[in-house]
Structures are given as C-alpha cells and as structure tokens.
CSV table of N, CA and C in Angstrom, one decimal:
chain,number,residue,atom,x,y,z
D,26,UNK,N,-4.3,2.0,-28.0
D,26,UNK,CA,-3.2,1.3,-27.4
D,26,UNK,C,-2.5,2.1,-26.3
D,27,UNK,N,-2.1,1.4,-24.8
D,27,UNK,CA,-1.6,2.4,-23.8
D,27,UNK,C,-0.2,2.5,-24.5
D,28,UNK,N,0.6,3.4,-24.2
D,28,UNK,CA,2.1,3.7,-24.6
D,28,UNK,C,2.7,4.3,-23.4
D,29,UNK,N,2.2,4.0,-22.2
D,29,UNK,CA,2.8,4.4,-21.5
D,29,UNK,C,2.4,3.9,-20.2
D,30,UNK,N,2.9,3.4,-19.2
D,30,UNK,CA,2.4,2.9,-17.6
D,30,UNK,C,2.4,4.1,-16.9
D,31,UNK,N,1.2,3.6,-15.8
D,31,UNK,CA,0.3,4.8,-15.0
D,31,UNK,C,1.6,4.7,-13.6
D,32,UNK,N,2.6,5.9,-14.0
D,32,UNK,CA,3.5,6.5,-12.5
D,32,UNK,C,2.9,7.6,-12.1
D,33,UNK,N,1.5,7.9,-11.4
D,33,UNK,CA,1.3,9.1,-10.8
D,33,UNK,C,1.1,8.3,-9.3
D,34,UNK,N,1.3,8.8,-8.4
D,34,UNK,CA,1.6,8.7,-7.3
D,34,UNK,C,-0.2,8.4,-6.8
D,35,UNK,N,-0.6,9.7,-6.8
D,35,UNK,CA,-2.3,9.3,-6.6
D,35,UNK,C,-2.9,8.8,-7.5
D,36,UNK,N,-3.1,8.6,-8.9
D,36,UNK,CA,-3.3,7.7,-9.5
D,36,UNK,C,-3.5,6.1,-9.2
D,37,UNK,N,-1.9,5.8,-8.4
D,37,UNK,CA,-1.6,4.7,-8.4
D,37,UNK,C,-2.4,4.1,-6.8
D,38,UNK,N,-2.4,5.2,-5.7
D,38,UNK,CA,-3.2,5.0,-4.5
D,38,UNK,C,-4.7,5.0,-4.7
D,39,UNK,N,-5.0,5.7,-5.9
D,39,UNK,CA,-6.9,5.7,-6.4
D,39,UNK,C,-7.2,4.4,-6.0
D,40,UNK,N,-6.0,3.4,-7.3
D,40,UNK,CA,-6.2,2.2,-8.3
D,40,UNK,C,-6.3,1.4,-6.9
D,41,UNK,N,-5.0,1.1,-6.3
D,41,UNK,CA,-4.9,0.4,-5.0
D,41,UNK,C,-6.1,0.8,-4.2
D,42,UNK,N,-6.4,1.6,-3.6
D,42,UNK,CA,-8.1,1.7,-2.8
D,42,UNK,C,-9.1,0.7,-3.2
D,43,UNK,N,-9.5,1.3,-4.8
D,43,UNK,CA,-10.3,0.3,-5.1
D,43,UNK,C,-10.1,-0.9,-5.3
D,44,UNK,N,-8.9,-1.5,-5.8
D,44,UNK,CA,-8.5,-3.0,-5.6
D,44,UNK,C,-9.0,-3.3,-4.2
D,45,UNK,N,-8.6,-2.8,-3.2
D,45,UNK,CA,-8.7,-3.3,-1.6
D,45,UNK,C,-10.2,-3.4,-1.7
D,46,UNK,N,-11.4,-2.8,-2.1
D,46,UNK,CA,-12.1,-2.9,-1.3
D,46,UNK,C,-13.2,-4.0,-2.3
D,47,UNK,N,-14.3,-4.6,-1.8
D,47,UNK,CA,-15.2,-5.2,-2.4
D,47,UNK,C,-14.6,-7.2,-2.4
D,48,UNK,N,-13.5,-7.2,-1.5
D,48,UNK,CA,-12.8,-8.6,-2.3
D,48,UNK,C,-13.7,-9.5,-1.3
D,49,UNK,N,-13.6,-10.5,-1.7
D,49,UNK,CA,-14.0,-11.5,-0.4
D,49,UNK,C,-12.9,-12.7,0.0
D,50,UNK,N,-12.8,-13.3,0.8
D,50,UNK,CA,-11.6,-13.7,1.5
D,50,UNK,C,-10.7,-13.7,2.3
D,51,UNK,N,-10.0,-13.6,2.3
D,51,UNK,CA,-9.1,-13.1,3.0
D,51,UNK,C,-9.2,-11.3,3.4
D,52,UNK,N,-9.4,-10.9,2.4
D,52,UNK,CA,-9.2,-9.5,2.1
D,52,UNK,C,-10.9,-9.1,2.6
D,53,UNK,N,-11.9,-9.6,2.9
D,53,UNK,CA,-13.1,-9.2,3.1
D,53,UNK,C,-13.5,-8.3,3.9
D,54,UNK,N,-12.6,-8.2,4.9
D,54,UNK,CA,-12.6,-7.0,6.0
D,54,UNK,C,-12.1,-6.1,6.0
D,55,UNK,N,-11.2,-5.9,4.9
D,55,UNK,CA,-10.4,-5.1,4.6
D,55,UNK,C,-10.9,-3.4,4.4
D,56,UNK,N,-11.1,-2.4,4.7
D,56,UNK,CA,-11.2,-1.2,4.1
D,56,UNK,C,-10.5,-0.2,4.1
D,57,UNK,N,-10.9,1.0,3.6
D,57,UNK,CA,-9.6,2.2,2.6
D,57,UNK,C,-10.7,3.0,3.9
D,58,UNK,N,-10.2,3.9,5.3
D,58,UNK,CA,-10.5,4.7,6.1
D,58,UNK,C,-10.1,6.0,6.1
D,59,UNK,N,-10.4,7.2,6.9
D,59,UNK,CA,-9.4,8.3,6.9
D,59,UNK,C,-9.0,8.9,5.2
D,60,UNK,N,-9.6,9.2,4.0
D,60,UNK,CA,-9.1,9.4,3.1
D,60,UNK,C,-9.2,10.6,2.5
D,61,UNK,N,-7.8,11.4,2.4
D,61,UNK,CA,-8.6,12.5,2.4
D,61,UNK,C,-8.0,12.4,0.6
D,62,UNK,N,-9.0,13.3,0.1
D,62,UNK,CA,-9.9,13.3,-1.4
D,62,UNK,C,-8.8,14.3,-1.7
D,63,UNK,N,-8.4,15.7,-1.4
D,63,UNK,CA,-7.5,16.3,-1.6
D,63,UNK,C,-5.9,16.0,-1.8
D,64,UNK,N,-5.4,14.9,-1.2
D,64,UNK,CA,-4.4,14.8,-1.1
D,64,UNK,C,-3.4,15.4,-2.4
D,65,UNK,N,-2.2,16.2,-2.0
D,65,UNK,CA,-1.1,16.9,-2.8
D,65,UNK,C,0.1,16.0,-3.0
D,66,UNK,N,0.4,15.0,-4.0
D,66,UNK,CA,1.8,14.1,-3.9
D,66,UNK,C,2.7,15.2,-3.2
D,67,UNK,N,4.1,14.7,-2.3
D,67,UNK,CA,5.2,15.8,-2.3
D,67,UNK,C,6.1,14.1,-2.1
D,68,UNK,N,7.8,14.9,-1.9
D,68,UNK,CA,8.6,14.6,-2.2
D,68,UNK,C,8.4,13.3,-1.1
D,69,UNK,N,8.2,13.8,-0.1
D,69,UNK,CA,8.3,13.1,1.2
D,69,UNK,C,7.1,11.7,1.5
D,70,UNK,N,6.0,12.1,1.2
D,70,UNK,CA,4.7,11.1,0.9
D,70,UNK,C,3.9,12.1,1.4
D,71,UNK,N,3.0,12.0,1.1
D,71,UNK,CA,1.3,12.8,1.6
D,71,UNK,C,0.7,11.5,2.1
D,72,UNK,N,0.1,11.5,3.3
D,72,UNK,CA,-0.8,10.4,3.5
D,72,UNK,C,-1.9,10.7,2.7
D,73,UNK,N,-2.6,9.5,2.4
D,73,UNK,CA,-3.9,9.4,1.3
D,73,UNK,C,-4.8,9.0,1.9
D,74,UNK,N,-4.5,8.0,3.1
D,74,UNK,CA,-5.6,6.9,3.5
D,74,UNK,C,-5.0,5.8,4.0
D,75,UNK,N,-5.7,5.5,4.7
D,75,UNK,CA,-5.5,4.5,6.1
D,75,UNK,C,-6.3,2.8,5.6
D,76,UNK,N,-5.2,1.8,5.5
D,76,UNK,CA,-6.1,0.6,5.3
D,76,UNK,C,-6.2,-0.2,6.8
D,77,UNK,N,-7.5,-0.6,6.7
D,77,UNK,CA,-7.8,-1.3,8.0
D,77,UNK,C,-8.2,-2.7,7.8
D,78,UNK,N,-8.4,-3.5,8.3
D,78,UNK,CA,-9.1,-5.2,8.3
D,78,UNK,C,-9.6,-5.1,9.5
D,79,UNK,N,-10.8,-5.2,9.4
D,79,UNK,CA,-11.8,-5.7,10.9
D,79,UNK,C,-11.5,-4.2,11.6
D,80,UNK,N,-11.5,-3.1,11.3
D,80,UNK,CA,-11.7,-2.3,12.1
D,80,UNK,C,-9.7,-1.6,12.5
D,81,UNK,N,-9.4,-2.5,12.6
D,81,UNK,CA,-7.6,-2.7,13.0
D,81,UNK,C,-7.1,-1.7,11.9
D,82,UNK,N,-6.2,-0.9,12.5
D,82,UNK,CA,-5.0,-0.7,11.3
D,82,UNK,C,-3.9,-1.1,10.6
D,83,UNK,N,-3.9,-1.7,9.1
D,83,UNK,CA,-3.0,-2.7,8.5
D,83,UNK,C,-1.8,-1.4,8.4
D,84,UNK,N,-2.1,-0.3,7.2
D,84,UNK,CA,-1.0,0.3,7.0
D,84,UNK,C,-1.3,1.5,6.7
D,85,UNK,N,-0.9,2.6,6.0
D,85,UNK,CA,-1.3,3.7,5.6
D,85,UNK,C,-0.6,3.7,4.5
D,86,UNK,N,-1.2,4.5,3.3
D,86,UNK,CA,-1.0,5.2,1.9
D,86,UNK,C,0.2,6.1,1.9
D,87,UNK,N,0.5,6.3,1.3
D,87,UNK,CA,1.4,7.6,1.1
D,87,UNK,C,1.4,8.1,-0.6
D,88,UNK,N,1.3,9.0,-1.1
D,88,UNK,CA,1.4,9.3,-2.3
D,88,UNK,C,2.5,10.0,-2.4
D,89,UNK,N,3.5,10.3,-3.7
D,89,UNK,CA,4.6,10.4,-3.9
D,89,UNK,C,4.3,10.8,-5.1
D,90,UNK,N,4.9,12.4,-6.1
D,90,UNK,CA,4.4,12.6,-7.8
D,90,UNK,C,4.5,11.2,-8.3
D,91,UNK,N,5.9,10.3,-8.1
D,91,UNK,CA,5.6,9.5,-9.6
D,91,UNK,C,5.5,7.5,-9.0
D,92,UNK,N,5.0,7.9,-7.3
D,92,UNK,CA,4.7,6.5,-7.0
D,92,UNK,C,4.2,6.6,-5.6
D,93,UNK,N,3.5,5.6,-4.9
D,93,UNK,CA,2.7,5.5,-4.1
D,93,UNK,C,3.9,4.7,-2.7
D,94,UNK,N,3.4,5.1,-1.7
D,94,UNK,CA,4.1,4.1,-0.6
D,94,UNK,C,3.3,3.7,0.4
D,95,UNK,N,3.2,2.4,0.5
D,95,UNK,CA,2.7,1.1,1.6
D,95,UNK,C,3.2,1.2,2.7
D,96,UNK,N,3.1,2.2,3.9
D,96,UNK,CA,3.8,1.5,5.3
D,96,UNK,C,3.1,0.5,6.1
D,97,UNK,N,3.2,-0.6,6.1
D,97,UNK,CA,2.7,-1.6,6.6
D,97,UNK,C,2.8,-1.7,8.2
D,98,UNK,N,1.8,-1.9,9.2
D,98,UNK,CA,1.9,-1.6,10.3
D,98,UNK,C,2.3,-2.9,11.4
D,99,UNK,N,1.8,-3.9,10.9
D,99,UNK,CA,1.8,-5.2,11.2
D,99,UNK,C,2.5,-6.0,10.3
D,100,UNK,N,2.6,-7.3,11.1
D,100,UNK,CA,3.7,-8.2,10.7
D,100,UNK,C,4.3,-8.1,9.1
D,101,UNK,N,5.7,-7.9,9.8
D,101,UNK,CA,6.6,-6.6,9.4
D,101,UNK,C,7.8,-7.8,8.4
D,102,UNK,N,7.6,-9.1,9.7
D,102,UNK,CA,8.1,-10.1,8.6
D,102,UNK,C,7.4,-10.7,7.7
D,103,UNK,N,6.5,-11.0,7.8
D,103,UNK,CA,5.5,-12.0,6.8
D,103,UNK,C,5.0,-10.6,5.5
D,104,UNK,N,5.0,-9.5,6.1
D,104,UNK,CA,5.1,-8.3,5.2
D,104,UNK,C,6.3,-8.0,3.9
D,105,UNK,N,7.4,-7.9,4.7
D,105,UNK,CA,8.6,-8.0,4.2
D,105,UNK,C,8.5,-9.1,3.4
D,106,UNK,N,8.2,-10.6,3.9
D,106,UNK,CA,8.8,-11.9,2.5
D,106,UNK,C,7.8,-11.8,1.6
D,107,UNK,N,6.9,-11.2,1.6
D,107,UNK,CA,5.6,-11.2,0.2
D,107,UNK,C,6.1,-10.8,-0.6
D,108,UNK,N,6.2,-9.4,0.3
D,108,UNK,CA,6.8,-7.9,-1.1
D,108,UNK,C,7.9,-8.5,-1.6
D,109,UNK,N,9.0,-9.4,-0.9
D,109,UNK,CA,10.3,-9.5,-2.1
D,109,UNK,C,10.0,-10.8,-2.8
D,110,UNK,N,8.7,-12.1,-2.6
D,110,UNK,CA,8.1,-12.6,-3.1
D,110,UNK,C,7.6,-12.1,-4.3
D,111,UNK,N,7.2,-11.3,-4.5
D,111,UNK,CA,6.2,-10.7,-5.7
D,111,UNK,C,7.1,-9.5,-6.2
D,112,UNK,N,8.2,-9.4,-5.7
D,112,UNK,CA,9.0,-8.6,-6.9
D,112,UNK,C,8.8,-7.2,-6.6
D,113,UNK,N,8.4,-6.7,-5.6
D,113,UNK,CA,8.3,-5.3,-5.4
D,113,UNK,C,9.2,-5.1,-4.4
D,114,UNK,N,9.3,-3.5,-4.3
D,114,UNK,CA,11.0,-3.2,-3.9
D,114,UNK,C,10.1,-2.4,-2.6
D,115,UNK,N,11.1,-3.4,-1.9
D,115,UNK,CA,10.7,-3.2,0.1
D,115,UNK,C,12.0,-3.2,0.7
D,116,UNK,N,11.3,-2.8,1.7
D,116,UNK,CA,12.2,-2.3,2.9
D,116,UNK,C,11.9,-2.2,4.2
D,117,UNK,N,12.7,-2.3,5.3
D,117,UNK,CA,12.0,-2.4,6.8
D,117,UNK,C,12.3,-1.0,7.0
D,118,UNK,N,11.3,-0.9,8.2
D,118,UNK,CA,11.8,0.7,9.0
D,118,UNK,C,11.7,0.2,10.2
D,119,UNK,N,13.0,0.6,10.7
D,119,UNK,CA,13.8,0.7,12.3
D,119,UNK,C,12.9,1.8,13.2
D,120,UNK,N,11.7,1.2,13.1
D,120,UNK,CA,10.6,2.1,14.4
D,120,UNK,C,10.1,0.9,15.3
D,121,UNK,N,9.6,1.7,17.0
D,121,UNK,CA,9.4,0.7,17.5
D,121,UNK,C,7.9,1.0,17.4
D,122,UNK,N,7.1,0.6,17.2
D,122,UNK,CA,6.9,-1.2,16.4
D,122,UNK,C,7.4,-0.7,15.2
D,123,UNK,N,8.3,-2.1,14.7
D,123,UNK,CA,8.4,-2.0,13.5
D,123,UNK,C,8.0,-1.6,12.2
D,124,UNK,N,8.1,-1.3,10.8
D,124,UNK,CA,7.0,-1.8,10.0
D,124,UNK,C,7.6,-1.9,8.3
D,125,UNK,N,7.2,-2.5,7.6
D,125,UNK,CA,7.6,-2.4,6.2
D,125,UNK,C,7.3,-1.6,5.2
D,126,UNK,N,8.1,-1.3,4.6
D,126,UNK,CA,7.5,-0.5,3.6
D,126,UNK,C,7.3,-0.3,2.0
D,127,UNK,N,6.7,-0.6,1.4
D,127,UNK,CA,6.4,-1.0,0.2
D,127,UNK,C,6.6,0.2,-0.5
D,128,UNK,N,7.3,-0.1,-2.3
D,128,UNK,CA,6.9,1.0,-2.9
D,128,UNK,C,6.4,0.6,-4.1
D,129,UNK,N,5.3,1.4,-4.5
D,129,UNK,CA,4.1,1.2,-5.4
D,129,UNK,C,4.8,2.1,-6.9
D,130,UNK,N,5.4,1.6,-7.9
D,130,UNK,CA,6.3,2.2,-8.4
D,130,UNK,C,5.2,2.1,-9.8
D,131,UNK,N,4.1,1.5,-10.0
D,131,UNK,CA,3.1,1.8,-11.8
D,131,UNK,C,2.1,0.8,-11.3
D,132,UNK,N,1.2,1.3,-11.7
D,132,UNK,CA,-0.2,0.8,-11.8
D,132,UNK,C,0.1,-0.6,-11.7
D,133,UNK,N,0.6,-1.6,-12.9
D,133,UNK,CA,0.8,-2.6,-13.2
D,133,UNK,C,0.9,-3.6,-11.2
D,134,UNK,N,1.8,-3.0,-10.6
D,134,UNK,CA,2.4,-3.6,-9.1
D,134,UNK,C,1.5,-3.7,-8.4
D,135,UNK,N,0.4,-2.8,-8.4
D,135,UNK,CA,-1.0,-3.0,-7.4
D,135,UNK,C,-1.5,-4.6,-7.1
D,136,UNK,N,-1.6,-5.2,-8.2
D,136,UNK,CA,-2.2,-6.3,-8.1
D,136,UNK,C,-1.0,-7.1,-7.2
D,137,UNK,N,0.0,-7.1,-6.7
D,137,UNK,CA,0.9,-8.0,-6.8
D,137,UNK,C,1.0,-7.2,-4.7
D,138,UNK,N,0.7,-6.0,-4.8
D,138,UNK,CA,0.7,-5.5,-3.0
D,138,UNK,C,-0.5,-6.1,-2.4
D,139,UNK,N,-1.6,-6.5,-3.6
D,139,UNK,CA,-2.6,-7.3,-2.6
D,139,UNK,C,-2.3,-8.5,-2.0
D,140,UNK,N,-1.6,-8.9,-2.4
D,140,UNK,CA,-0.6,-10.1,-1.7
D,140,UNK,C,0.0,-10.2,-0.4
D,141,UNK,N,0.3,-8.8,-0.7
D,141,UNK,CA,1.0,-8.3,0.6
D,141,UNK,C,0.2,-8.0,2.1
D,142,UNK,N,-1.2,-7.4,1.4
D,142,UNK,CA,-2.2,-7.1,2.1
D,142,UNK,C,-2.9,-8.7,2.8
D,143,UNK,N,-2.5,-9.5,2.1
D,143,UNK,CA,-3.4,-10.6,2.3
D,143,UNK,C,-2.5,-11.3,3.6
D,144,UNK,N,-1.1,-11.4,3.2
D,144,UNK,CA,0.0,-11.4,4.4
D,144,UNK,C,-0.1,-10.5,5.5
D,145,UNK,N,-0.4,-9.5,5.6
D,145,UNK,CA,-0.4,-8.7,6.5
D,145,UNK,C,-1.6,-8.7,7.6
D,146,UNK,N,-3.2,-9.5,6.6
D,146,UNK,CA,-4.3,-9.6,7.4
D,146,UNK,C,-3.7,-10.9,8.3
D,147,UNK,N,-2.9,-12.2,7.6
D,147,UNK,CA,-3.0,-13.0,7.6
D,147,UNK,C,-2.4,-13.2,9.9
D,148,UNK,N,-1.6,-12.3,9.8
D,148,UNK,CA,-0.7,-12.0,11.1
D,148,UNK,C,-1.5,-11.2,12.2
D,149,UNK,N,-2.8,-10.8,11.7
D,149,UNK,CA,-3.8,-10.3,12.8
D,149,UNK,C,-4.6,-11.7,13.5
C-alpha cells in the first residue's frame, strides 16, 4: 500500500515526460526535447526539458526538490483557464511574450496538466 504521494520534483517531471509522449490525438505531436538526464532540483527550478508539438516550442520543465514547474509558452489564456479548470495552482508571468505557469505539486496532478498540454497544442 502507497502511504505517501510522489513530491520529488524530478520524479514528478520523469512521470510527466512519459505521460506526454506516445498519446495520439491531440497530443500526437507532442515531444519531451533538450533533456538533460542529469538535472539537479534547486530552489529556483533546473530546467529538465523542453516540450514541443510539431517541432514548435509548447513549454519548458523546471524541476523544483518537492515539485515540478510548467512554463507554458503559448496561449497563455486558453493555458491559464485549463490549469484553474483542473484544479491546479497557476499563474501568469508578466514577460513579453507572455506565458503561464503551472505548478506540478505530486505525481497524482500530472494527469490533469495533460489537459493543459492539450489547450496549449490546441492555440498553435
């Protein structure tokens, strides 16, 4: 029996990689690019890896010790209403271009950012 939910930062970007890749649909184009295998969580995020659709850049990874972060690169609104659709705790960032930013807080949430992914292909 688990007795505990999976908060490791890389852990939780492994789990999300492989969710992204192999889906068909919407998500078919989707791939995990740029990943580097070493990555160190710190306080700040470590980039992990680059998600792309069709070649395009959707967002980048960030790893965190006890959680993962989504910066979403593209549509920033249709990004934004998913994540607060599905219950995950977002936020915009005041860059020009814009972008959202997701936080990946236990294994359990992954399923629920593919949603977000699927919003974010949806605006390409």
């Amino acid at each position: 029996m688990v007795t505990s939910e999976l908060d490791d930062g890389v852990r939780i970007a492994q789990l999300l990689a492989s969710e992204l890749v192999g889906h068909e649909g919407r998500l078919a184009g989707v791939t995990v690019t740029d990943v580097d295998p070493e990555v160190e969580p710190t306080a700040d995020g470590a980039r992990a890896y680059v998600v792309r659709a069709d070649e395009a850049p959707l967002a980048t990874v960030f790893v965190h010790p006890e959680r993962a972060r989504v910066e979403f690169e593209v549509g920033p609104e249709a990004t934004l209403d998913a994540a607060s659709e599905t219950d995950l705790r977002v936020r915009p960032k005041a860059v020009d271009p814009p972008r959202t930013v997701v936080f990946v807080e236990n294994g359990a949430e992954v399923k629920r950012v593919l949603r977000v992914v699927e919003a974010a292909v949806g605006t390409r």
